[in-house]
């Protein structure tokens, strides 16, 4: 009986499941566009306060673990309890060359939810670490 309940929970869409408190960022898709890899993220601010500005320092690694680039991703405003989709292009990068991404740190954060815990995940074959 326990396994069927777990199977149902994992089959539900993410928004129907209990959202963890804090801020979650999911690497949702990678698209090759005009000589760049476009990274598509879904950000969810599951707090009671808006984030007025969020900039994350992100590091891309190749399949062997070598650093291929460091970028600042400006997620802009993230209202409380509303998902937002953000996309960023990595010029001169092929998507199939990216092995993993790392949130190396918060470059800037403004708003009442900046001390909220950050969780990251990926729906792609690229590992996303926080």
Coordinates of C-alpha atoms in Angstrom, one line a residue:
X1 CA 0.0 0.0 0.0
X2 CA 2.8 2.4 0.8
X3 CA 4.4 2.0 -2.6
X4 CA 1.2 3.0 -4.5
X5 CA 0.9 6.2 -2.5
X6 CA 4.5 7.1 -3.3
X7 CA 3.9 6.3 -7.0
X8 CA 0.9 8.7 -7.0
X9 CA 2.9 11.5 -5.3
X10 CA 5.7 11.2 -7.8
X11 CA 3.3 11.2 -10.7
X12 CA 1.7 14.5 -9.7
X13 CA 2.9 17.7 -11.4
X14 CA 5.4 19.6 -9.3
X15 CA 2.9 22.4 -8.6
X16 CA 0.4 19.9 -7.1
X17 CA 3.0 18.5 -4.7
X18 CA 4.0 20.2 -1.4
X19 CA 6.5 22.8 -2.3
X20 CA 9.5 23.1 0.1
X21 CA 9.8 26.4 1.8
X22 CA 12.5 28.7 0.3
X23 CA 13.6 29.3 -3.2
X24 CA 13.9 26.5 -5.8
X25 CA 15.5 26.8 -9.2
X26 CA 15.2 24.1 -11.8
X27 CA 17.2 23.7 -15.0
X28 CA 14.2 22.9 -17.2
X29 CA 15.6 22.8 -20.8
X30 CA 18.7 23.3 -22.9
X31 CA 18.3 24.6 -26.5
X32 CA 21.0 25.2 -29.1
X33 CA 20.4 28.6 -30.7
X34 CA 22.7 30.6 -33.0
X35 CA 26.1 29.3 -31.6
X36 CA 25.0 29.5 -28.0
X37 CA 23.4 27.1 -25.5
X38 CA 20.2 28.6 -24.1
X39 CA 19.5 27.5 -20.5
X40 CA 15.9 27.7 -19.4
X41 CA 15.2 27.8 -15.7
X42 CA 12.0 27.7 -13.7
X43 CA 12.3 29.6 -10.4
X44 CA 9.8 29.3 -7.5
X45 CA 9.8 31.6 -4.5
X46 CA 7.9 29.5 -1.9
X47 CA 8.2 32.2 0.8
X48 CA 6.0 34.9 2.1
X49 CA 8.1 37.7 0.7
X50 CA 9.1 38.9 -2.8
X51 CA 12.6 38.9 -4.1
X52 CA 13.2 42.2 -5.8
X53 CA 16.5 41.2 -7.5
X54 CA 18.5 38.0 -7.6
X55 CA 21.8 37.4 -9.4
X56 CA 23.5 34.1 -9.2
X57 CA 27.2 33.3 -10.1
X58 CA 27.0 30.1 -12.1
X59 CA 29.8 27.9 -13.2
X60 CA 29.6 25.5 -16.3
X61 CA 31.7 22.3 -16.3
X62 CA 32.4 20.0 -19.3
X63 CA 31.7 16.2 -19.1
X64 CA 35.2 15.7 -17.6
X65 CA 34.7 18.3 -14.8
X66 CA 36.7 21.1 -16.3
X67 CA 35.5 24.6 -15.9
X68 CA 34.2 26.0 -19.2
X69 CA 32.9 29.3 -18.0
X70 CA 31.6 31.5 -15.1
X71 CA 28.5 33.6 -15.7
X72 CA 26.2 35.9 -13.7
X73 CA 22.5 35.0 -14.2
X74 CA 20.2 37.8 -13.4
X75 CA 16.9 36.2 -12.3
X76 CA 15.4 39.7 -11.7
X77 CA 12.3 39.8 -9.6
X78 CA 10.8 36.6 -8.1
X79 CA 7.4 37.3 -6.5
X80 CA 6.3 35.1 -3.6
X81 CA 4.4 32.0 -4.5
X82 CA 4.5 32.5 -8.3
X83 CA 6.8 30.5 -10.7
X84 CA 8.9 32.5 -13.1
X85 CA 10.8 31.2 -16.2
X86 CA 14.1 32.7 -17.0
X87 CA 16.5 31.9 -19.9
X88 CA 20.2 32.7 -20.4
X89 CA 22.5 32.1 -23.3
X90 CA 26.0 30.8 -23.1
X91 CA 27.7 32.2 -26.3
X92 CA 30.1 29.9 -28.0
X93 CA 28.9 26.9 -26.1
X94 CA 27.4 23.7 -27.4
X95 CA 24.7 22.3 -25.1
X96 CA 26.0 18.8 -25.5
X97 CA 29.4 19.9 -24.1
X98 CA 27.9 21.0 -20.7
X99 CA 28.3 18.3 -18.1
X100 CA 27.1 20.1 -15.1
X101 CA 26.2 23.6 -13.7
X102 CA 27.0 24.9 -10.2
X103 CA 25.5 27.8 -8.4
X104 CA 28.8 29.2 -7.0
X105 CA 27.2 31.9 -4.9
X106 CA 24.7 34.7 -4.7
X107 CA 26.2 37.8 -6.3
X108 CA 23.2 40.0 -5.4
X109 CA 19.9 39.7 -3.6
X110 CA 17.3 42.3 -2.6
X111 CA 14.1 41.7 -0.8
X112 CA 12.5 40.1 2.1
X113 CA 13.3 36.5 1.1
X114 CA 17.1 36.7 0.6
X115 CA 17.8 34.5 3.6
X116 CA 15.6 31.7 2.4
X117 CA 17.2 28.3 1.6
X118 CA 18.1 27.7 -2.0
X119 CA 17.4 24.3 -3.6
X120 CA 18.3 23.4 -7.2
X121 CA 17.4 20.6 -9.6
X122 CA 17.4 19.6 -13.2
X123 CA 14.9 18.0 -15.7
X124 CA 17.8 17.7 -18.2
X125 CA 20.7 15.4 -18.5
X126 CA 22.9 18.2 -17.1
X127 CA 23.4 18.0 -13.4
X128 CA 22.6 21.2 -11.5
X129 CA 24.3 21.7 -8.2
X130 CA 23.8 24.4 -5.5

